[in-house]
Amino acid sequence: MDFLELSDRIIDSAGSHKQISAAATNRRQAPTDFSIIYSKDLLPASGGEKVTKEFLHELLNILLGYICKSSRRSGKVLDFHHPHQLKEGLEGFSLQLTDKPETLEQILVDCRDTLKYGVNTGHPRFFNQLSSGLDLIGLAGEWLTSTANSNMFTYEVSPVFILMEEVLLKKMQGIVGWSDDEGDGIFCPGGTISNLYSILVARYYFYPEVKTRGMRALPQLAIFTSEHSHYSVKKSAAVLGMGSENVLMVKCDERWVILSFQGLVPFYVNATAGTTVYGAFDPFNDIADICHGHNLWMHVDAAWGGGLLMSDRHRMKLQGIERAWSVTWNPHKMMGVPLQCSVILIKKRGLLQDCNELGAEYLFQRDKPYDVSYDTGDKSIQCGRHVDVFKFWLMWKAKGSEGFGSQVNKCLENAEYLYDQLQRRTGFELVFKNKPEHSNVCFWYIPPTMRGLPPGPDRDTRLHQVAPRIKHRMMEQGSVLIGYQPLGDKVNFFRCVFSNPATQQEDVDFLLDEITRLGNDL
Amino acid sequence: MDFLELSDRIIDSAGSHKQISAAATNRRQAPTDFSIIYSKDLLPASGGEKVTKEFLHELLNILLGYICKSSRRSGKVLDFHHPHQLKEGLEGFSLQLTDKPETLEQILVDCRDTLKYGVNTGHPRFFNQLSSGLDLIGLAGEWLTSTANSNMFTYEVSPVFILMEEVLLKKMQGIVGWSDDEGDGIFCPGGTISNLYSILVARYYFYPEVKTRGMRALPQLAIFTSEHSHYSVKKSAAVLGMGSENVLMVKCDERWVILSFQGLVPFYVNATAGTTVYGAFDPFNDIADICHGHNLWMHVDAAWGGGLLMSDRHRMKLQGIERAWSVTWNPHKMMGVPLQCSVILIKKRGLLQDCNELGAEYLFQRDKPYDVSYDTGDKSIQCGRHVDVFKFWLMWKAKGSEGFGSQVNKCLENAEYLYDQLQRRTGFELVFKNKPEHSNVCFWYIPPTMRGLPPGPDRDTRLHQVAPRIKHRMMEQGSVLIGYQPLGDKVNFFRCVFSNPATQQEDVDFLLDEITRLGNDL
């Protein structure tokens, strides 16, 4: 590799290559013409280093352009097109795949177009999902992860990542409040799978024969969960062969009186730290009293609420979580780790391994030259497992625990600001009068023509259509994005959530102005 | 953003910043000193664009250095350390996490160290796993995916990626041999989860009541699978509440005579296209005849073998796969897509949705302004789902179907070359005499002192220790990496697999030389 080949280049902010002063050009080559270069010319092709470097520099410029634009409020959150429009091909952006290769120039154009027609989840005015923002250290971690392109099954192929997983699991267990001699866990592909693990392991704890003999060897089990818990509990029950109808929803005002239901045997209780829509917290100590009294497995789904443990100001909302036997916690939500990063923590050590291990000899040989207890892959229900840990580890290094705490505080301050504004502004109505516990704030917008209507079915019918119609216009304008849904007897309302530390009070103001502007004539 | 701030920089190949000719420096700033900069100074911090760009350029140089080194044969595959060594901290590389933030300089050093102590899975002499190599277009795709940081649940947040998933699923279904009016599927976190889906959906197809009522409402079901199939079939049976003992292993020479076993009701047959260790293919047409005759669900686990469908020369090995009702296919294996990228294909449309949907109203509102059949997230057993499709789509664009075919052919040519060499060289013994069907080549190395021993338990006991001892030395040297395992009555043997198109015949020669060198004195 000629050192000068690369040092010749000036990468400018617009992403094009320029040659520098004429005096220096004599040994320099012309900029790469990607329109005559193909993927086969990149490494591992002989002599492919130069083209590879230039291609990835060019890509970096495209990604940097996107990242910088994302952080500017003047840019759009999305540029909406219907499925049929994108499928027909917009301005030459064709999704179709062919037999013949395209040039690298076309590949770079496709990269630009993919970003152009996507949704800018890092924009400070994207409030649509529990995961938002774009943490640059997390991003760097993910780029490195994909460059390393490894797999979590054994220490043999992922020594560093396996140890980082151990470090982070211990750290998180300590923060939950478990002692040094307890605690196990694993990183999973999302919170639903983490919750599935909790039921799987709880079932195995009480009935280890289920692993070999199946559910037919067991009594009819029942799962308890709070009314507003995530649907993943039901989904898991269906997948695990337990049946979704054996998930009993406990109303939040029933104070968790666990009864015996027609021959069903309760064994597992799911409590939620930060429900999806309302951001509510179950009373963990009360639930723990019941669970420990009845020998029931207590799980806390803190996928969304777990982040609050990082904040001295807010962690008391999770009091009692340390009494749970398992905890789901998604750093990709409130802690801003890029997707995906979710953890299941299990208090009792060894259960996860016993429940899932099959000891495949082509991976988990016992005659390896190192301590094979670090071959943690057989704890997993997956075989290959993506490395989700590094970006999280790198972010923790870069921010420290304190940095995560500040981020969480900031998001909750934004929620309080929105809550205050909603009370001050005309035309908005809170779904709950109380201050939000998490960063979820739920509200209706009442257009002027509806403000005099008495409560009742007629008003509800009209109000139900307001949020979807505003959202529709919002998507077309692309200026901001927020979610809505009905829940129980409540007609469609907006749910604003804050998890992007880039969001400022001015963005909250903008959101309310925009809703008013778009919904004023409804 | 001052255009000149960035165009001033020359990025040299060693990753350091240098200023250019004195005549041009007057308007230029000093290189960024990362030792006084923290993650909070990056975007979204006000004025953070410059630092962000420089930080990501610096990271790119680190990653490029690694990528270029990976492709050089002179570099090591790994630099082995025991867990306790890495945990104690090597040359300042500390895995521990603290309350306070580290500087960006430390973050960049940590990135270098993470790569240094990891395993170089892209090295042309890494033969340890079915996934290897580092495709640069795939890598570019993954970098873009993490920059977009989105989620597959709805068209609303991932319009482009959702459509790309549809395009790729259709493409793969066509290649499997299904007609245009059949075929469904989803991208999953790995082949085990894909196989789990196949059993889940098959169970639902025959017994839809399982979703709500669980396994206790069903007869005792049995799953058939071939003897050398992947352990994920048993793992899935355990997870799904069916019991691992109800997975009946059919010996490969039994020609798939499906019997009735003591009241068990067979409903599902797993056949394998490319077994994990031997790379063998089941006789799909024979199995399809039985399955269709007995109304059994036929699944083909082509996680490893699916890639051969891309090659005109090898696709006949999968004849009959088109008669399967579901197919697992991992592009992250034989097609070289970065981890992870796995697909479950289901022939009958709608089953996947019916089996898994719960219709959560906060995500899957029916009153959206676009065709909500594109909100495919409720097909999944996950809620949030990582975007695994883009890197694959981009690779397909860049190579065309033909490019994948050539890659596959090249890998199988390497396997044939190894097979030939093993027959020519002294001290090697093939596990099977026949030419490999896939790129797996299984063999023993017989050290000189053992070459005269008669077959029998004494020789087996000694031979069993040869592969682990050579592998141990190999890890310490770090020059090459290959897997080994026992299987059935066969003592530990090496399994070489080829999935990295960077591997050349010289690497195969090197592998055999190295095994001889390391095992000669055993």
PDB file of N, CA and C in Angstrom, chain B residues 398-473:
ATOM      1  N   ALA B 398     -25.210  -5.061  -5.799  1.00  0.00           N
ATOM      2  CA  ALA B 398     -23.810  -4.882  -6.181  1.00  0.00           C
ATOM      3  C   ALA B 398     -23.224  -6.083  -6.916  1.00  0.00           C
ATOM      4  N   LYS B 399     -23.749  -7.266  -6.624  1.00  0.00           N
ATOM      5  CA  LYS B 399     -23.197  -8.489  -7.232  1.00  0.00           C
ATOM      6  C   LYS B 399     -24.092  -9.044  -8.323  1.00  0.00           C
ATOM      7  N   GLY B 400     -25.393  -8.781  -8.168  1.00  0.00           N
ATOM      8  CA  GLY B 400     -26.347  -9.488  -9.008  1.00  0.00           C
ATOM      9  C   GLY B 400     -26.430 -10.940  -8.564  1.00  0.00           C
ATOM     10  N   SER B 401     -27.470 -11.632  -8.973  1.00  0.00           N
ATOM     11  CA  SER B 401     -27.602 -13.053  -8.636  1.00  0.00           C
ATOM     12  C   SER B 401     -26.358 -13.809  -9.093  1.00  0.00           C
ATOM     13  N   GLU B 402     -25.819 -13.370 -10.217  1.00  0.00           N
ATOM     14  CA  GLU B 402     -24.647 -14.065 -10.779  1.00  0.00           C
ATOM     15  C   GLU B 402     -23.434 -14.001  -9.858  1.00  0.00           C
ATOM     16  N   GLY B 403     -23.276 -12.840  -9.224  1.00  0.00           N
ATOM     17  CA  GLY B 403     -22.139 -12.669  -8.319  1.00  0.00           C
ATOM     18  C   GLY B 403     -22.210 -13.639  -7.150  1.00  0.00           C
ATOM     19  N   PHE B 404     -23.416 -13.826  -6.620  1.00  0.00           N
ATOM     20  CA  PHE B 404     -23.562 -14.795  -5.529  1.00  0.00           C
ATOM     21  C   PHE B 404     -23.226 -16.202  -6.023  1.00  0.00           C
ATOM     22  N   GLY B 405     -23.693 -16.502  -7.243  1.00  0.00           N
ATOM     23  CA  GLY B 405     -23.403 -17.817  -7.819  1.00  0.00           C
ATOM     24  C   GLY B 405     -21.907 -18.070  -7.927  1.00  0.00           C
ATOM     25  N   SER B 406     -21.165 -17.063  -8.392  1.00  0.00           N
ATOM     26  CA  SER B 406     -19.716 -17.233  -8.529  1.00  0.00           C
ATOM     27  C   SER B 406     -19.058 -17.459  -7.172  1.00  0.00           C
ATOM     28  N   GLN B 407     -19.511 -16.689  -6.175  1.00  0.00           N
ATOM     29  CA  GLN B 407     -18.946 -16.844  -4.830  1.00  0.00           C
ATOM     30  C   GLN B 407     -19.119 -18.272  -4.320  1.00  0.00           C
ATOM     31  N   VAL B 408     -20.332 -18.777  -4.486  1.00  0.00           N
ATOM     32  CA  VAL B 408     -20.641 -20.132  -4.023  1.00  0.00           C
ATOM     33  C   VAL B 408     -19.759 -21.144  -4.763  1.00  0.00           C
ATOM     34  N   ASN B 409     -19.654 -20.965  -6.059  1.00  0.00           N
ATOM     35  CA  ASN B 409     -18.824 -21.891  -6.835  1.00  0.00           C
ATOM     36  C   ASN B 409     -17.384 -21.887  -6.345  1.00  0.00           C
ATOM     37  N   LYS B 410     -16.893 -20.696  -6.063  1.00  0.00           N
ATOM     38  CA  LYS B 410     -15.514 -20.571  -5.611  1.00  0.00           C
ATOM     39  C   LYS B 410     -15.300 -21.316  -4.286  1.00  0.00           C
ATOM     40  N   CYS B 411     -16.247 -21.160  -3.373  1.00  0.00           N
ATOM     41  CA  CYS B 411     -16.120 -21.830  -2.070  1.00  0.00           C
ATOM     42  C   CYS B 411     -16.136 -23.346  -2.252  1.00  0.00           C
ATOM     43  N   LEU B 412     -16.974 -23.824  -3.148  1.00  0.00           N
ATOM     44  CA  LEU B 412     -17.029 -25.269  -3.344  1.00  0.00           C
ATOM     45  C   LEU B 412     -15.797 -25.781  -4.103  1.00  0.00           C
ATOM     46  N   GLU B 413     -15.231 -24.938  -4.916  1.00  0.00           N
ATOM     47  CA  GLU B 413     -13.960 -25.324  -5.561  1.00  0.00           C
ATOM     48  C   GLU B 413     -12.846 -25.471  -4.529  1.00  0.00           C
ATOM     49  N   ASN B 414     -12.831 -24.558  -3.563  1.00  0.00           N
ATOM     50  CA  ASN B 414     -11.843 -24.674  -2.483  1.00  0.00           C
ATOM     51  C   ASN B 414     -12.017 -25.986  -1.714  1.00  0.00           C
ATOM     52  N   ALA B 415     -13.274 -26.347  -1.481  1.00  0.00           N
ATOM     53  CA  ALA B 415     -13.536 -27.594  -0.773  1.00  0.00           C
ATOM     54  C   ALA B 415     -13.029 -28.789  -1.575  1.00  0.00           C
ATOM     55  N   GLU B 416     -13.238 -28.755  -2.861  1.00  0.00           N
ATOM     56  CA  GLU B 416     -12.761 -29.850  -3.720  1.00  0.00           C
ATOM     57  C   GLU B 416     -11.240 -29.924  -3.739  1.00  0.00           C
ATOM     58  N   TYR B 417     -10.644 -28.751  -3.746  1.00  0.00           N
ATOM     59  CA  TYR B 417      -9.179 -28.712  -3.708  1.00  0.00           C
ATOM     60  C   TYR B 417      -8.655 -29.334  -2.414  1.00  0.00           C
ATOM     61  N   LEU B 418      -9.284 -28.967  -1.303  1.00  0.00           N
ATOM     62  CA  LEU B 418      -8.876 -29.550  -0.013  1.00  0.00           C
ATOM     63  C   LEU B 418      -9.064 -31.067  -0.031  1.00  0.00           C
ATOM     64  N   TYR B 419     -10.193 -31.488  -0.555  1.00  0.00           N
ATOM     65  CA  TYR B 419     -10.500 -32.920  -0.652  1.00  0.00           C
ATOM     66  C   TYR B 419      -9.406 -33.645  -1.459  1.00  0.00           C
ATOM     67  N   ASP B 420      -9.004 -33.042  -2.559  1.00  0.00           N
ATOM     68  CA  ASP B 420      -7.932 -33.633  -3.375  1.00  0.00           C
ATOM     69  C   ASP B 420      -6.610 -33.688  -2.606  1.00  0.00           C
ATOM     70  N   GLN B 421      -6.286 -32.584  -1.976  1.00  0.00           N
ATOM     71  CA  GLN B 421      -5.020 -32.518  -1.243  1.00  0.00           C
ATOM     72  C   GLN B 421      -4.954 -33.544  -0.115  1.00  0.00           C
ATOM     73  N   LEU B 422      -6.100 -33.714   0.567  1.00  0.00           N
ATOM     74  CA  LEU B 422      -6.132 -34.660   1.687  1.00  0.00           C
ATOM     75  C   LEU B 422      -5.820 -36.078   1.212  1.00  0.00           C
ATOM     76  N   GLN B 423      -6.218 -36.394  -0.006  1.00  0.00           N
ATOM     77  CA  GLN B 423      -5.945 -37.725  -0.546  1.00  0.00           C
ATOM     78  C   GLN B 423      -4.488 -37.880  -0.962  1.00  0.00           C
ATOM     79  N   ARG B 424      -3.885 -36.764  -1.346  1.00  0.00           N
ATOM     80  CA  ARG B 424      -2.496 -36.809  -1.813  1.00  0.00           C
ATOM     81  C   ARG B 424      -1.487 -36.777  -0.680  1.00  0.00           C
ATOM     82  N   ARG B 425      -1.822 -36.079   0.388  1.00  0.00           N
ATOM     83  CA  ARG B 425      -0.850 -35.852   1.445  1.00  0.00           C
ATOM     84  C   ARG B 425      -0.774 -37.027   2.415  1.00  0.00           C
ATOM     85  N   THR B 426       0.393 -37.210   2.964  1.00  0.00           N
ATOM     86  CA  THR B 426       0.600 -38.243   3.973  1.00  0.00           C
ATOM     87  C   THR B 426       0.062 -37.751   5.314  1.00  0.00           C
ATOM     88  N   GLY B 427      -0.571 -38.645   6.058  1.00  0.00           N
ATOM     89  CA  GLY B 427      -0.954 -38.308   7.432  1.00  0.00           C
ATOM     90  C   GLY B 427      -2.368 -37.789   7.569  1.00  0.00           C
ATOM     91  N   PHE B 428      -3.077 -37.692   6.458  1.00  0.00           N
ATOM     92  CA  PHE B 428      -4.468 -37.230   6.552  1.00  0.00           C
ATOM     93  C   PHE B 428      -5.422 -38.345   6.151  1.00  0.00           C
ATOM     94  N   GLU B 429      -6.565 -38.361   6.795  1.00  0.00           N
ATOM     95  CA  GLU B 429      -7.555 -39.401   6.510  1.00  0.00           C
ATOM     96  C   GLU B 429      -8.925 -38.732   6.398  1.00  0.00           C
ATOM     97  N   LEU B 430      -9.611 -38.980   5.319  1.00  0.00           N
ATOM     98  CA  LEU B 430     -10.950 -38.409   5.141  1.00  0.00           C
ATOM     99  C   LEU B 430     -11.966 -39.136   6.015  1.00  0.00           C
ATOM    100  N   VAL B 431     -12.928 -38.400   6.545  1.00  0.00           N
ATOM    101  CA  VAL B 431     -14.018 -39.040   7.292  1.00  0.00           C
ATOM    102  C   VAL B 431     -14.956 -39.747   6.305  1.00  0.00           C
ATOM    103  N   PHE B 432     -15.148 -39.161   5.148  1.00  0.00           N
ATOM    104  CA  PHE B 432     -15.916 -39.811   4.078  1.00  0.00           C
ATOM    105  C   PHE B 432     -15.073 -39.878   2.815  1.00  0.00           C
ATOM    106  N   LYS B 433     -15.211 -40.972   2.128  1.00  0.00           N
ATOM    107  CA  LYS B 433     -14.425 -41.134   0.897  1.00  0.00           C
ATOM    108  C   LYS B 433     -14.962 -40.267  -0.235  1.00  0.00           C
ATOM    109  N   ASN B 434     -16.275 -40.024  -0.205  1.00  0.00           N
ATOM    110  CA  ASN B 434     -16.888 -39.326  -1.341  1.00  0.00           C
ATOM    111  C   ASN B 434     -16.546 -37.842  -1.391  1.00  0.00           C
ATOM    112  N   LYS B 435     -16.642 -37.317  -2.592  1.00  0.00           N
ATOM    113  CA  LYS B 435     -16.441 -35.882  -2.800  1.00  0.00           C
ATOM    114  C   LYS B 435     -17.473 -35.116  -1.976  1.00  0.00           C
ATOM    115  N   PRO B 436     -17.067 -34.012  -1.342  1.00  0.00           N
ATOM    116  CA  PRO B 436     -18.034 -33.272  -0.514  1.00  0.00           C
ATOM    117  C   PRO B 436     -19.187 -32.718  -1.357  1.00  0.00           C
ATOM    118  N   GLU B 437     -20.387 -32.739  -0.755  1.00  0.00           N
ATOM    119  CA  GLU B 437     -21.551 -32.181  -1.460  1.00  0.00           C
ATOM    120  C   GLU B 437     -21.601 -30.671  -1.301  1.00  0.00           C
ATOM    121  N   HIS B 438     -21.225 -30.228  -0.098  1.00  0.00           N
ATOM    122  CA  HIS B 438     -21.207 -28.786   0.200  1.00  0.00           C
ATOM    123  C   HIS B 438     -19.740 -28.393   0.372  1.00  0.00           C
ATOM    124  N   SER B 439     -19.466 -27.312   1.093  1.00  0.00           N
ATOM    125  CA  SER B 439     -18.063 -26.920   1.263  1.00  0.00           C
ATOM    126  C   SER B 439     -17.457 -27.482   2.541  1.00  0.00           C
ATOM    127  N   ASN B 440     -18.165 -28.376   3.235  1.00  0.00           N
ATOM    128  CA  ASN B 440     -17.603 -29.023   4.424  1.00  0.00           C
ATOM    129  C   ASN B 440     -16.681 -30.167   4.012  1.00  0.00           C
ATOM    130  N   VAL B 441     -15.500 -30.181   4.595  1.00  0.00           N
ATOM    131  CA  VAL B 441     -14.584 -31.306   4.381  1.00  0.00           C
ATOM    132  C   VAL B 441     -14.113 -31.782   5.756  1.00  0.00           C
ATOM    133  N   CYS B 442     -14.396 -33.040   6.070  1.00  0.00           N
ATOM    134  CA  CYS B 442     -14.104 -33.571   7.399  1.00  0.00           C
ATOM    135  C   CYS B 442     -12.942 -34.570   7.308  1.00  0.00           C
ATOM    136  N   PHE B 443     -11.994 -34.430   8.231  1.00  0.00           N
ATOM    137  CA  PHE B 443     -10.804 -35.282   8.130  1.00  0.00           C
ATOM    138  C   PHE B 443     -10.067 -35.380   9.461  1.00  0.00           C
ATOM    139  N   TRP B 444      -9.255 -36.431   9.555  1.00  0.00           N
ATOM    140  CA  TRP B 444      -8.358 -36.581  10.699  1.00  0.00           C
ATOM    141  C   TRP B 444      -6.931 -36.303  10.258  1.00  0.00           C
ATOM    142  N   TYR B 445      -6.175 -35.782  11.184  1.00  0.00           N
ATOM    143  CA  TYR B 445      -4.729 -35.765  10.994  1.00  0.00           C
ATOM    144  C   TYR B 445      -4.153 -36.885  11.867  1.00  0.00           C
ATOM    145  N   ILE B 446      -3.325 -37.740  11.262  1.00  0.00           N
ATOM    146  CA  ILE B 446      -2.736 -38.861  11.990  1.00  0.00           C
ATOM    147  C   ILE B 446      -1.242 -38.561  12.170  1.00  0.00           C
ATOM    148  N   PRO B 447      -0.813 -38.256  13.396  1.00  0.00           N
ATOM    149  CA  PRO B 447       0.615 -37.961  13.596  1.00  0.00           C
ATOM    150  C   PRO B 447       1.465 -39.194  13.285  1.00  0.00           C
ATOM    151  N   PRO B 448       2.738 -38.984  12.916  1.00  0.00           N
ATOM    152  CA  PRO B 448       3.612 -40.099  12.508  1.00  0.00           C
ATOM    153  C   PRO B 448       3.607 -41.275  13.487  1.00  0.00           C
ATOM    154  N   THR B 449       3.615 -40.982  14.787  1.00  0.00           N
ATOM    155  CA  THR B 449       3.684 -42.079  15.772  1.00  0.00           C
ATOM    156  C   THR B 449       2.445 -42.945  15.782  1.00  0.00           C
ATOM    157  N   MET B 450       1.382 -42.479  15.186  1.00  0.00           N
ATOM    158  CA  MET B 450       0.137 -43.251  15.229  1.00  0.00           C
ATOM    159  C   MET B 450      -0.149 -43.974  13.917  1.00  0.00           C
ATOM    160  N   ARG B 451       0.696 -43.735  12.924  1.00  0.00           N
ATOM    161  CA  ARG B 451       0.338 -44.205  11.576  1.00  0.00           C
ATOM    162  C   ARG B 451       0.362 -45.717  11.444  1.00  0.00           C
ATOM    163  N   GLY B 452       1.104 -46.379  12.323  1.00  0.00           N
ATOM    164  CA  GLY B 452       1.144 -47.827  12.221  1.00  0.00           C
ATOM    165  C   GLY B 452       0.100 -48.543  13.087  1.00  0.00           C
ATOM    166  N   LEU B 453      -0.642 -47.772  13.872  1.00  0.00           N
ATOM    167  CA  LEU B 453      -1.569 -48.424  14.824  1.00  0.00           C
ATOM    168  C   LEU B 453      -2.743 -49.067  14.112  1.00  0.00           C
ATOM    169  N   PRO B 454      -3.142 -50.252  14.579  1.00  0.00           N
ATOM    170  CA  PRO B 454      -4.323 -50.892  13.995  1.00  0.00           C
ATOM    171  C   PRO B 454      -5.594 -50.175  14.468  1.00  0.00           C
ATOM    172  N   PRO B 455      -6.651 -50.195  13.647  1.00  0.00           N
ATOM    173  CA  PRO B 455      -7.915 -49.581  14.082  1.00  0.00           C
ATOM    174  C   PRO B 455      -8.396 -50.244  15.364  1.00  0.00           C
ATOM    175  N   GLY B 456      -9.068 -49.498  16.212  1.00  0.00           N
ATOM    176  CA  GLY B 456      -9.572 -50.056  17.461  1.00  0.00           C
ATOM    177  C   GLY B 456      -9.624 -49.008  18.545  1.00  0.00           C
ATOM    178  N   PRO B 457     -10.081 -49.388  19.712  1.00  0.00           N
ATOM    179  CA  PRO B 457     -10.298 -48.410  20.800  1.00  0.00           C
ATOM    180  C   PRO B 457      -9.021 -47.677  21.218  1.00  0.00           C
ATOM    181  N   ASP B 458      -7.857 -48.353  21.210  1.00  0.00           N
ATOM    182  CA  ASP B 458      -6.628 -47.675  21.624  1.00  0.00           C
ATOM    183  C   ASP B 458      -6.281 -46.528  20.682  1.00  0.00           C
ATOM    184  N   ARG B 459      -6.347 -46.843  19.409  1.00  0.00           N
ATOM    185  CA  ARG B 459      -6.066 -45.807  18.414  1.00  0.00           C
ATOM    186  C   ARG B 459      -7.094 -44.688  18.517  1.00  0.00           C
ATOM    187  N   ASP B 460      -8.364 -45.061  18.661  1.00  0.00           N
ATOM    188  CA  ASP B 460      -9.432 -44.046  18.776  1.00  0.00           C
ATOM    189  C   ASP B 460      -9.179 -43.106  19.956  1.00  0.00           C
ATOM    190  N   THR B 461      -8.800 -43.682  21.087  1.00  0.00           N
ATOM    191  CA  THR B 461      -8.573 -42.854  22.278  1.00  0.00           C
ATOM    192  C   THR B 461      -7.479 -41.830  22.015  1.00  0.00           C
ATOM    193  N   ARG B 462      -6.418 -42.298  21.383  1.00  0.00           N
ATOM    194  CA  ARG B 462      -5.327 -41.359  21.091  1.00  0.00           C
ATOM    195  C   ARG B 462      -5.715 -40.345  20.018  1.00  0.00           C
ATOM    196  N   LEU B 463      -6.374 -40.836  18.987  1.00  0.00           N
ATOM    197  CA  LEU B 463      -6.760 -39.950  17.875  1.00  0.00           C
ATOM    198  C   LEU B 463      -7.736 -38.865  18.344  1.00  0.00           C
ATOM    199  N   HIS B 464      -8.577 -39.246  19.299  1.00  0.00           N
ATOM    200  CA  HIS B 464      -9.573 -38.306  19.836  1.00  0.00           C
ATOM    201  C   HIS B 464      -8.903 -37.050  20.399  1.00  0.00           C
ATOM    202  N   GLN B 465      -7.663 -37.206  20.875  1.00  0.00           N
ATOM    203  CA  GLN B 465      -6.983 -36.060  21.502  1.00  0.00           C
ATOM    204  C   GLN B 465      -6.169 -35.218  20.521  1.00  0.00           C
ATOM    205  N   VAL B 466      -6.011 -35.732  19.315  1.00  0.00           N
ATOM    206  CA  VAL B 466      -5.130 -35.039  18.372  1.00  0.00           C
ATOM    207  C   VAL B 466      -5.700 -33.696  17.930  1.00  0.00           C
ATOM    208  N   ALA B 467      -6.939 -33.708  17.469  1.00  0.00           N
ATOM    209  CA  ALA B 467      -7.517 -32.449  16.958  1.00  0.00           C
ATOM    210  C   ALA B 467      -7.569 -31.365  18.038  1.00  0.00           C
ATOM    211  N   PRO B 468      -8.050 -31.679  19.263  1.00  0.00           N
ATOM    212  CA  PRO B 468      -8.056 -30.615  20.289  1.00  0.00           C
ATOM    213  C   PRO B 468      -6.665 -30.081  20.600  1.00  0.00           C
ATOM    214  N   ARG B 469      -5.675 -30.958  20.587  1.00  0.00           N
ATOM    215  CA  ARG B 469      -4.329 -30.483  20.920  1.00  0.00           C
ATOM    216  C   ARG B 469      -3.757 -29.601  19.809  1.00  0.00           C
ATOM    217  N   ILE B 470      -4.018 -29.998  18.577  1.00  0.00           N
ATOM    218  CA  ILE B 470      -3.565 -29.146  17.459  1.00  0.00           C
ATOM    219  C   ILE B 470      -4.303 -27.809  17.488  1.00  0.00           C
ATOM    220  N   LYS B 471      -5.602 -27.875  17.736  1.00  0.00           N
ATOM    221  CA  LYS B 471      -6.404 -26.637  17.795  1.00  0.00           C
ATOM    222  C   LYS B 471      -5.888 -25.718  18.896  1.00  0.00           C
ATOM    223  N   HIS B 472      -5.532 -26.301  20.034  1.00  0.00           N
ATOM    224  CA  HIS B 472      -4.981 -25.533  21.137  1.00  0.00           C
ATOM    225  C   HIS B 472      -3.729 -24.766  20.682  1.00  0.00           C
ATOM    226  N   ARG B 473      -2.825 -25.471  20.062  1.00  0.00           N
ATOM    227  CA  ARG B 473      -1.592 -24.826  19.570  1.00  0.00           C
ATOM    228  C   ARG B 473      -1.897 -23.769  18.507  1.00  0.00           C
TER     229      ARG B 473
END
